[in-house]
Tab-separated table of C-alpha atoms in Angstrom:
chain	number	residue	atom	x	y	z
A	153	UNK	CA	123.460	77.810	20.989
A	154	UNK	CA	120.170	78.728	22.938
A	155	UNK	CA	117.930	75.668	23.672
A	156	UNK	CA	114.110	76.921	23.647
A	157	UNK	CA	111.558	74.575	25.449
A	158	UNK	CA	107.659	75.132	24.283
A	159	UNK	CA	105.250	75.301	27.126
A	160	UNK	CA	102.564	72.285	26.961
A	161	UNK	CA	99.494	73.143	24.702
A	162	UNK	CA	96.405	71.193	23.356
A	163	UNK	CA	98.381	70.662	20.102
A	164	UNK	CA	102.071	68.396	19.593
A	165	UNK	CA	103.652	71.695	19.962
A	166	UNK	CA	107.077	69.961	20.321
A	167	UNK	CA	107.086	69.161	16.678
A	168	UNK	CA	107.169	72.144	15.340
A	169	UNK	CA	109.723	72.730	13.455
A	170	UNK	CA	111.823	75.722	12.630
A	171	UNK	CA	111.236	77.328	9.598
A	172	UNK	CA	111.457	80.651	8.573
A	173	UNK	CA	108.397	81.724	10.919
A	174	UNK	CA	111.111	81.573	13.917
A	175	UNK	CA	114.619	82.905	13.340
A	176	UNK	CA	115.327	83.201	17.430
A	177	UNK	CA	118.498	83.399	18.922
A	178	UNK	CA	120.223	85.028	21.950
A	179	UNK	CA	121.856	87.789	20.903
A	180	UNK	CA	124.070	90.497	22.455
A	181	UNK	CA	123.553	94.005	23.171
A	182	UNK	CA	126.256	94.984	20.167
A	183	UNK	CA	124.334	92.632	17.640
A	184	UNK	CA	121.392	93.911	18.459
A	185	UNK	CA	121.951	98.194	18.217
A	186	UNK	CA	123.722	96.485	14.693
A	187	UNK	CA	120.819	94.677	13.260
A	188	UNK	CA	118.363	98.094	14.505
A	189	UNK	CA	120.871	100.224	12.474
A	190	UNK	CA	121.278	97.928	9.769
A	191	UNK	CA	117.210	97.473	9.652
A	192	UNK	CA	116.616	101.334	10.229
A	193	UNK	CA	119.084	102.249	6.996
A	194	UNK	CA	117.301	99.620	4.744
A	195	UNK	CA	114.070	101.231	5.735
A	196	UNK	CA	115.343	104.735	5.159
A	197	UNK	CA	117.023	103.884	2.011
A	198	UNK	CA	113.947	101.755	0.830
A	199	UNK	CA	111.215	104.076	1.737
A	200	UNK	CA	113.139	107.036	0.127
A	201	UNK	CA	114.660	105.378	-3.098
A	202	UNK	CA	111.400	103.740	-3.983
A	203	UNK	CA	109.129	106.814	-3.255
A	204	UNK	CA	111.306	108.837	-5.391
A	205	UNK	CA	110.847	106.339	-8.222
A	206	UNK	CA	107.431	106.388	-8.128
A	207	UNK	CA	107.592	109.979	-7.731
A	208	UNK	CA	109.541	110.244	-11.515
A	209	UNK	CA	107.422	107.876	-13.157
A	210	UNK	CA	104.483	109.772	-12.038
A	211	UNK	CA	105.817	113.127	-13.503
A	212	UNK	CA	107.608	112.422	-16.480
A	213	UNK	CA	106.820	112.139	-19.767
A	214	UNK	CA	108.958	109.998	-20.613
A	215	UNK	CA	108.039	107.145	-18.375
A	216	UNK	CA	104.067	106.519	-19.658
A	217	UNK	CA	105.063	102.696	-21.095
A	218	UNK	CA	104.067	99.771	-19.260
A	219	UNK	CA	107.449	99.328	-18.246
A	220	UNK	CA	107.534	101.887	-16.267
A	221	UNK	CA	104.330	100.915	-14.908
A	222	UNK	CA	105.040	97.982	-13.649
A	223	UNK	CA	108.512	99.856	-12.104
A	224	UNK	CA	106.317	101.777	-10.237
A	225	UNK	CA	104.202	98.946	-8.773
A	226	UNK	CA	107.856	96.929	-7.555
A	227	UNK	CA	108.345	100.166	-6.327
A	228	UNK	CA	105.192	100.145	-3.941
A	229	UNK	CA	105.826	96.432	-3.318
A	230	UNK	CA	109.368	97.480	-1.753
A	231	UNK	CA	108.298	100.173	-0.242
A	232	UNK	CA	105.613	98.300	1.750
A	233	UNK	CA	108.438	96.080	2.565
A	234	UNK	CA	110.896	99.029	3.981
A	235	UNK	CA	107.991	100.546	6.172
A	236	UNK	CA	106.233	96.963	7.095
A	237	UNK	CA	108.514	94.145	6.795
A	238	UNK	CA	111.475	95.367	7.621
A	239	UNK	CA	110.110	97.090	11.641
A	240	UNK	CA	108.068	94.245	11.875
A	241	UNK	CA	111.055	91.506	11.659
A	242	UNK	CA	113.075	94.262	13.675
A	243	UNK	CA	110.086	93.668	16.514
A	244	UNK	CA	108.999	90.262	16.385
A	245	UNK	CA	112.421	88.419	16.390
A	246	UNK	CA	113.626	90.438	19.644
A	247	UNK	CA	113.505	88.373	22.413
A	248	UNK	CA	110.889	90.644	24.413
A	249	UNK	CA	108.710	91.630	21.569
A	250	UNK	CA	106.211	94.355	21.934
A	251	UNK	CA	102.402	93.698	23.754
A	252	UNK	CA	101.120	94.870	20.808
A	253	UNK	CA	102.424	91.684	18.804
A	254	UNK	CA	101.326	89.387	21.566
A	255	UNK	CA	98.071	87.187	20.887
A	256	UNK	CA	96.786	85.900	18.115
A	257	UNK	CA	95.565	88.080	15.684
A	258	UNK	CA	98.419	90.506	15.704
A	259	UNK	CA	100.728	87.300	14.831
A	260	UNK	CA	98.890	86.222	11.989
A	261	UNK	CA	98.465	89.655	10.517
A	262	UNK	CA	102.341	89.917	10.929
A	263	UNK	CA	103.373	86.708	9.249
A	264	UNK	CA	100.776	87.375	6.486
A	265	UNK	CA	102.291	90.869	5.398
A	266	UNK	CA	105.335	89.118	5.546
A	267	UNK	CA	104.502	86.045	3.091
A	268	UNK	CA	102.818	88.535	1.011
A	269	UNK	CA	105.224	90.877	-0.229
A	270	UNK	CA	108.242	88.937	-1.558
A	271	UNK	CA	105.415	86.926	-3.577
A	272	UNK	CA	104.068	89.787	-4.855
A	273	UNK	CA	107.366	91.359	-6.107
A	274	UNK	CA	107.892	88.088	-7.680
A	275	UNK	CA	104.651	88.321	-9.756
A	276	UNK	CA	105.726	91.634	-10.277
A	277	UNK	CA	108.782	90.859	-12.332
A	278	UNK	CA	106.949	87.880	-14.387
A	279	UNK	CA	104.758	90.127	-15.235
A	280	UNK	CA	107.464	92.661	-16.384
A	281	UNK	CA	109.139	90.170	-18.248
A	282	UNK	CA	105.792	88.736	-19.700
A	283	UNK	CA	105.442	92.322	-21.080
A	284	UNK	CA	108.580	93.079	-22.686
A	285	UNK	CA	108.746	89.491	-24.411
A	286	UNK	CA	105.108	90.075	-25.787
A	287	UNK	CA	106.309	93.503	-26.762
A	288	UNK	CA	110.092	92.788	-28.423
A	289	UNK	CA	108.928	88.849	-29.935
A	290	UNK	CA	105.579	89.489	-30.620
A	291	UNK	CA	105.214	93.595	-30.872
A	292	UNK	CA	101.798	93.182	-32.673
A	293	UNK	CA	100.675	90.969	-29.742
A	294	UNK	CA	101.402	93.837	-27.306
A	295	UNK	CA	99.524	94.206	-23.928
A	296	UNK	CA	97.166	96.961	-23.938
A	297	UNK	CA	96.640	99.370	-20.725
A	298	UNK	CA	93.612	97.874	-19.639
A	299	UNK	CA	95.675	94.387	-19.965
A	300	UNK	CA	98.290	96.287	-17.975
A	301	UNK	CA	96.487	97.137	-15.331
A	302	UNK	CA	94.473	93.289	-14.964
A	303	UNK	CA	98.224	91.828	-14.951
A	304	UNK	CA	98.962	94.308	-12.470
A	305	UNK	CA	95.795	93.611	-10.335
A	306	UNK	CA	96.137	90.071	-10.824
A	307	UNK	CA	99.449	89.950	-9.384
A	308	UNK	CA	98.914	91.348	-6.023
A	309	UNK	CA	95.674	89.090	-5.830
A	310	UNK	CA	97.709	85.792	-6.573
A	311	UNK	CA	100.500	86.991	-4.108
A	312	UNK	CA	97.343	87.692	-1.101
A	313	UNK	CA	95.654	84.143	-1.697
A	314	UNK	CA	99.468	82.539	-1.541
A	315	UNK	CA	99.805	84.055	1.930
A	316	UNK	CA	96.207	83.412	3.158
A	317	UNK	CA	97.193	79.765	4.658
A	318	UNK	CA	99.481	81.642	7.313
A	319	UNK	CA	96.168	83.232	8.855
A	320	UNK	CA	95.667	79.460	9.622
A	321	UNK	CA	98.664	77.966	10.369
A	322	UNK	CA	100.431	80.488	12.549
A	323	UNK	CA	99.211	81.193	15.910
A	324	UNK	CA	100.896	82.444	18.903
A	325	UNK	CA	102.702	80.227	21.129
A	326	UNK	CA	104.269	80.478	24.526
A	327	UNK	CA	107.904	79.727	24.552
A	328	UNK	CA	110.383	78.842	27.604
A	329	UNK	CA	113.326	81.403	27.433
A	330	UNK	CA	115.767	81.651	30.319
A	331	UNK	CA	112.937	80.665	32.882
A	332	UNK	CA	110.870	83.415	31.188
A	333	UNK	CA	107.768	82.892	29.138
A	334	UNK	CA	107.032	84.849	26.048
A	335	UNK	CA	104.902	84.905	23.090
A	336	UNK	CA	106.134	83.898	19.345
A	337	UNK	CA	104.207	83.179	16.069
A	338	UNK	CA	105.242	79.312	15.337
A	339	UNK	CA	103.326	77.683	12.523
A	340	UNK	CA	101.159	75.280	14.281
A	341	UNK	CA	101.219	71.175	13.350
A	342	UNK	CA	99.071	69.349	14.903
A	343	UNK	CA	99.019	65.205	15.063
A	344	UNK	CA	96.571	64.872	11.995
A	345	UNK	CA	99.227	66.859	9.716
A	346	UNK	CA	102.176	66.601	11.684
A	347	UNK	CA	103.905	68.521	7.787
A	348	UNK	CA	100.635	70.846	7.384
A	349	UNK	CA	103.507	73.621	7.808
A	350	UNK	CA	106.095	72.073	6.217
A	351	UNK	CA	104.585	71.121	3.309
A	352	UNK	CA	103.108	74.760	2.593
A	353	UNK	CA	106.414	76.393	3.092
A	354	UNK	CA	107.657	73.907	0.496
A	355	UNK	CA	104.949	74.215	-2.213
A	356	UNK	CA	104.897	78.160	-1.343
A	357	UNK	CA	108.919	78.318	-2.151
A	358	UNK	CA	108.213	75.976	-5.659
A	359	UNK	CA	105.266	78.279	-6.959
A	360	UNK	CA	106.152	81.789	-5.694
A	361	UNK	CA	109.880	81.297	-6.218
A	362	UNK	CA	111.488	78.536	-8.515
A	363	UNK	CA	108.651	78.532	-10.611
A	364	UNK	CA	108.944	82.154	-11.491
A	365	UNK	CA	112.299	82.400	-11.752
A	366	UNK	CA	112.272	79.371	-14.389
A	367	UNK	CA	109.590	81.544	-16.436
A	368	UNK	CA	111.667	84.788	-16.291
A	369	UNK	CA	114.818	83.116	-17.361
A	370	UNK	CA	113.600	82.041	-20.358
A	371	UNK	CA	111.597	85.008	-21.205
A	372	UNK	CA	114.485	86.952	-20.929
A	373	UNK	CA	116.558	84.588	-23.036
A	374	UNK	CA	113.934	84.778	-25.935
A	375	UNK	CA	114.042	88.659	-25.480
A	376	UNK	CA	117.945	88.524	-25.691
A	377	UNK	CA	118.000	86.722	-28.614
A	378	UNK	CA	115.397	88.802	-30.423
A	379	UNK	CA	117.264	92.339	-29.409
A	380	UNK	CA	120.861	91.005	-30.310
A	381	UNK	CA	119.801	89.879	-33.821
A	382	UNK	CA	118.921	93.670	-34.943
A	383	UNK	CA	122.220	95.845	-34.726
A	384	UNK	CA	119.292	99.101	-35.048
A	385	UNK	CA	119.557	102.088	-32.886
A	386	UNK	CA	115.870	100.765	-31.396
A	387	UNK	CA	117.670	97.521	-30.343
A	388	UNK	CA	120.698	99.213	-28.792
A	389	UNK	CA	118.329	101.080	-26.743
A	390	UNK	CA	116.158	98.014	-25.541
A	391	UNK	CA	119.275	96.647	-25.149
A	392	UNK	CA	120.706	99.075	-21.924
A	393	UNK	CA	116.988	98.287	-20.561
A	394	UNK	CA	116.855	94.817	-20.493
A	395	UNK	CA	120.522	95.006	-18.744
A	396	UNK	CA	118.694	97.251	-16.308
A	397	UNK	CA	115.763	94.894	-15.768
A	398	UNK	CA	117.776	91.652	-15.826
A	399	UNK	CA	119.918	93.225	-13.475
A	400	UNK	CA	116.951	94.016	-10.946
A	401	UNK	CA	115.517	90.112	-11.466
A	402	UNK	CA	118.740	88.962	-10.454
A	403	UNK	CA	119.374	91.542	-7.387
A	404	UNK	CA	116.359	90.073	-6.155
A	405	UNK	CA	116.698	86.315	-6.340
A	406	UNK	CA	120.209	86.293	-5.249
A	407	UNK	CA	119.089	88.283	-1.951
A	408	UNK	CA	116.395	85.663	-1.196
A	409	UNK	CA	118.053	82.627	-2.760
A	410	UNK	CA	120.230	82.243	0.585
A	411	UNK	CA	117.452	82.299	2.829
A	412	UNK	CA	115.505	80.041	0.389
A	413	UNK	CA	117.520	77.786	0.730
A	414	UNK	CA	118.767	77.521	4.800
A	415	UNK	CA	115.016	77.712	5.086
A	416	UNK	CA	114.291	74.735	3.038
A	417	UNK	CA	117.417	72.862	4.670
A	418	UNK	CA	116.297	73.308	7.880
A	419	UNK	CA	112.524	71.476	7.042
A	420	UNK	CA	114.327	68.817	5.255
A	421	UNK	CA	116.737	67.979	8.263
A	422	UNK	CA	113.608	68.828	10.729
A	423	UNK	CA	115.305	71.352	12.438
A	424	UNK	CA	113.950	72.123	15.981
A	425	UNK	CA	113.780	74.978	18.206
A	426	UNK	CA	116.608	73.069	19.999
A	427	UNK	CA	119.090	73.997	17.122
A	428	UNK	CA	118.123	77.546	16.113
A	429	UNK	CA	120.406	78.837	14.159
A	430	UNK	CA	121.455	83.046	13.165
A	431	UNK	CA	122.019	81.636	9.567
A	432	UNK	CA	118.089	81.993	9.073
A	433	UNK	CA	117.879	85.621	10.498
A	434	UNK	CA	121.121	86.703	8.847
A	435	UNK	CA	120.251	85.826	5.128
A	436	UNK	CA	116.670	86.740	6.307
A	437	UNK	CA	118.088	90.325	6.781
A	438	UNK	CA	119.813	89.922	2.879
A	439	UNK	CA	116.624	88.924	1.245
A	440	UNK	CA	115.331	92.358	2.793
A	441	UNK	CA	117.777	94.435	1.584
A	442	UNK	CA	116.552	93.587	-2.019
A	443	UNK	CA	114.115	96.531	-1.742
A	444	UNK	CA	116.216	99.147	-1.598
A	445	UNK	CA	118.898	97.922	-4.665
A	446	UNK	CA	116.380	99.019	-7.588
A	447	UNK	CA	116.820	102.448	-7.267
A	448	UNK	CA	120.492	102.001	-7.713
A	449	UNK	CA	120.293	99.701	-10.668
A	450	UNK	CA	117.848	102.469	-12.113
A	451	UNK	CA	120.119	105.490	-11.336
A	452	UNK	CA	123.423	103.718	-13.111
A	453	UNK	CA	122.317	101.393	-15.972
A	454	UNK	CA	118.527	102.438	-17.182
A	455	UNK	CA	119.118	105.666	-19.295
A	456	UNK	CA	115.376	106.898	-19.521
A	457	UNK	CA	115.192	106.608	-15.957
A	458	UNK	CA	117.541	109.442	-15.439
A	459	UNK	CA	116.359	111.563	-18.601
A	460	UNK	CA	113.145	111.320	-16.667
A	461	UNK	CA	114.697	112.234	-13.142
A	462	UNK	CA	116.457	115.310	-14.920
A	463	UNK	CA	113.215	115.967	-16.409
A	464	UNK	CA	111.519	115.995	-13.610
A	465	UNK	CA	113.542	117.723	-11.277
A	466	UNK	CA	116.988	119.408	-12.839
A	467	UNK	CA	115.245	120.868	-15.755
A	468	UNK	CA	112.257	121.920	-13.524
A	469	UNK	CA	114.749	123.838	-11.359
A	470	UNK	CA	115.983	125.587	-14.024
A	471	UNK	CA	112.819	126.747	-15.459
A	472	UNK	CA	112.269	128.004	-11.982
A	473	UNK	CA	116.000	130.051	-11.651
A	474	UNK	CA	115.676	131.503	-15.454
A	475	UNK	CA	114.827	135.395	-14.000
A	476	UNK	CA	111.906	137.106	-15.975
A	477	UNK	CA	113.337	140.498	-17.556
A	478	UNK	CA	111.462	143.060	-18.574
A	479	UNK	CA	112.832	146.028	-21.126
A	480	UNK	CA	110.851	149.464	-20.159
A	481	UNK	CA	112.642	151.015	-23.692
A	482	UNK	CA	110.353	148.093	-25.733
A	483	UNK	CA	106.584	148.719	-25.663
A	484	UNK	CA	104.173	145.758	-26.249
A	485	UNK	CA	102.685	145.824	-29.403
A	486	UNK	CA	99.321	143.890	-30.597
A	487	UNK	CA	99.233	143.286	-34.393
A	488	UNK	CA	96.083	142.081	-35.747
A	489	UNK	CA	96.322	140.423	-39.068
A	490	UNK	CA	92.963	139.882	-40.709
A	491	UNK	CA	91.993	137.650	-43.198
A	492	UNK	CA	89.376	135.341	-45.376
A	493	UNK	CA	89.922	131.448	-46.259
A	494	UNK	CA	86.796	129.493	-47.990
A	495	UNK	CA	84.982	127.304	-45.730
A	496	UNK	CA	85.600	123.453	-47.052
A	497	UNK	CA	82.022	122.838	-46.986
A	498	UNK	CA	80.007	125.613	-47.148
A	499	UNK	CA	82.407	127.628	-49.783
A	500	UNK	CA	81.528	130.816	-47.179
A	501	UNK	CA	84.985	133.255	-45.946
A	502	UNK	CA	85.864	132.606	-42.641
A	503	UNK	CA	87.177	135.748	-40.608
A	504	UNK	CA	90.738	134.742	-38.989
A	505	UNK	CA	92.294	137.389	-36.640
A	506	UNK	CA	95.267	136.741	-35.664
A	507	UNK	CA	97.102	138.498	-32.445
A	508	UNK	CA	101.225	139.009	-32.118
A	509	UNK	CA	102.533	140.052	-28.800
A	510	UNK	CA	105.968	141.796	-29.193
């Protein structure tokens, strides 16, 4: 186990604890190329199975409910975390990290992208299941667009003020590693709130995580309830895409409960840099991979999903193959048919013409 020492600073910078802001450890050259591959095929497969789902909900027709609308903004969320996230943690949890992550503002800018998009996939899904249980309980209580689009906006605004405390209490700090000195983001606790950090990390982990997941389980209970009383052919539809949904919810908070929970252990026991441990970066890594599982879960158990992916690309590339033929024995003909019909109002004929290619 690697035994980090904390250079003096103006602050207690001894009690800082570890939390999730510092999943260090020594690690060899094999487990390193592994977690680059490992982080370089979440980001592929994120980045591509997300884009293409936005991509199909954009094009099809029939994807224009709000379901889908809020698919497509989990969509963005994980795709911000395949292309951000996921090279960032890749970067600042090697032991030499990059110049460009060295200093103060690049840290805090780091760890706030990172405490802001888990959140804001979370609000994402309360909001999804806010909007089929108003919809399938309560269908004449329905959310309108323009609702929509507020619970939508409203969302990623509650996620970004959740994360704003990390642009105060992270800084970067200069850590003792094999006689070497480098620069890592720590959250910062000084002796007038010696649990400023802790604290936050624990409220943070109630409101953006058990909190949510309390209100989701019960929505989706009520909308389970409601859809397996009617034996209709509507129901048996809703049906396949609440598995779909409930299925995504629960991809999602069993990635991150791991993590959730070594990260919570480790402030309760006031674990130090002195006993870092790879459990935190490991299910770290898991809580990651949650962004590219949706597009999965769409392709196998969400029926309209892949009527609209046909739609949008198989039957496209058919249109495009069918060959144009062209008979030089049949001449095209123009009929004209002429007629009169009384105007409603005025009681005056009305000249139709009407023109028949052939």
């Amino acid at each position: 186990m690697l035994r980090l020492k904390l250079n003096s600073t103006s602050e207690d910078s001894s009690s800082i604890p570890l939390t999730s802001e510092y999943p260090l450890a020594v690690r060899s050259f094999e487990e390193v190329i592994f977690e680059i591959i490992i982080g370089c095929v979440l980001c592929l497969l994120g980045v591509t199975g997300n884009g293409l789902v936005c991509y199909v909900i954009h094009r099809s027709r029939y994807t224009k409910s709000s379901m889908y609308f809020f698919m497509a903004q989990l969509a963005v969320a994980d795709i911000l975390v395949s292309s951000i996230s996921i090279p960032l943690t890749l970067v600042s949890t090697y032991p030499r990290p990059l110049l460009l992550l060295q200093g103060d503002i690049p840290c805090k800018m780091v760890r706030f992208l990172q405490y802001l998009l888990p959140p804001a996939s979370v609000n994402i899904l309360t909001a999804t299941a806010v909007d089929r249980f108003l919809l399938i309980c309560y269908p004449l209580k329905f959310l309108y667009r323009t609702k929509v689009k507020f619970l939508a906006i409203f969302c990623w605004v509650s996620a970004v003020i959740t994360a704003m405390p990390v642009l105060y209490l992270v800084n970067s700090r200069p850590v003792t590693l094999n006689n070497e000195v480098y620069k890592f983001c720590a959250i910062k606790e000084t002796s007038s709130f010696p649990k400023l950090g802790s604290t936050y990390l624990t409220v943070r982990g109630i409101l953006a995580f058990l909190f949510p997941l309390l209100i989701i389980v019960l929505l989706y209970y009520n909308i389970l309830k409601t859809v397996w009383r009617k034996n209709t052919i509507k129901s048996r539809k809703r049906r396949n895409v609440i598995k779909s949904l409930g299925l995504v919810v629960c991809a999602f908070f069993v990635s991150w409960a791991p993590f959730s929970v070594i990260s919570k252990y480790s402030i309760l026991v006031e674990k130090r840099y002195d006993t870092i441990s790879r459990a935190e970066l490991i299910t770290f890594w898991i809580g990651l991979s949650a962004s590219a599982y949706n597009p999965v879960i769409y392709a196998f158990y969400n029926k309209n999903f892949r009527d609209a992916f046909r739609d949008v690309f198989l039957r496209r590339k058919e249109r495009r193959k069918t060959p144009v033929t062209f008979n030089p024995n049949v001449k095209a003909m123009k009929e004209v048919v002429e007629g009169t019909i009384p105007d409603l109002k005025s009681g005056a004929p009305i000249l139709l013409k009407h023109v028949r290619v052939a």
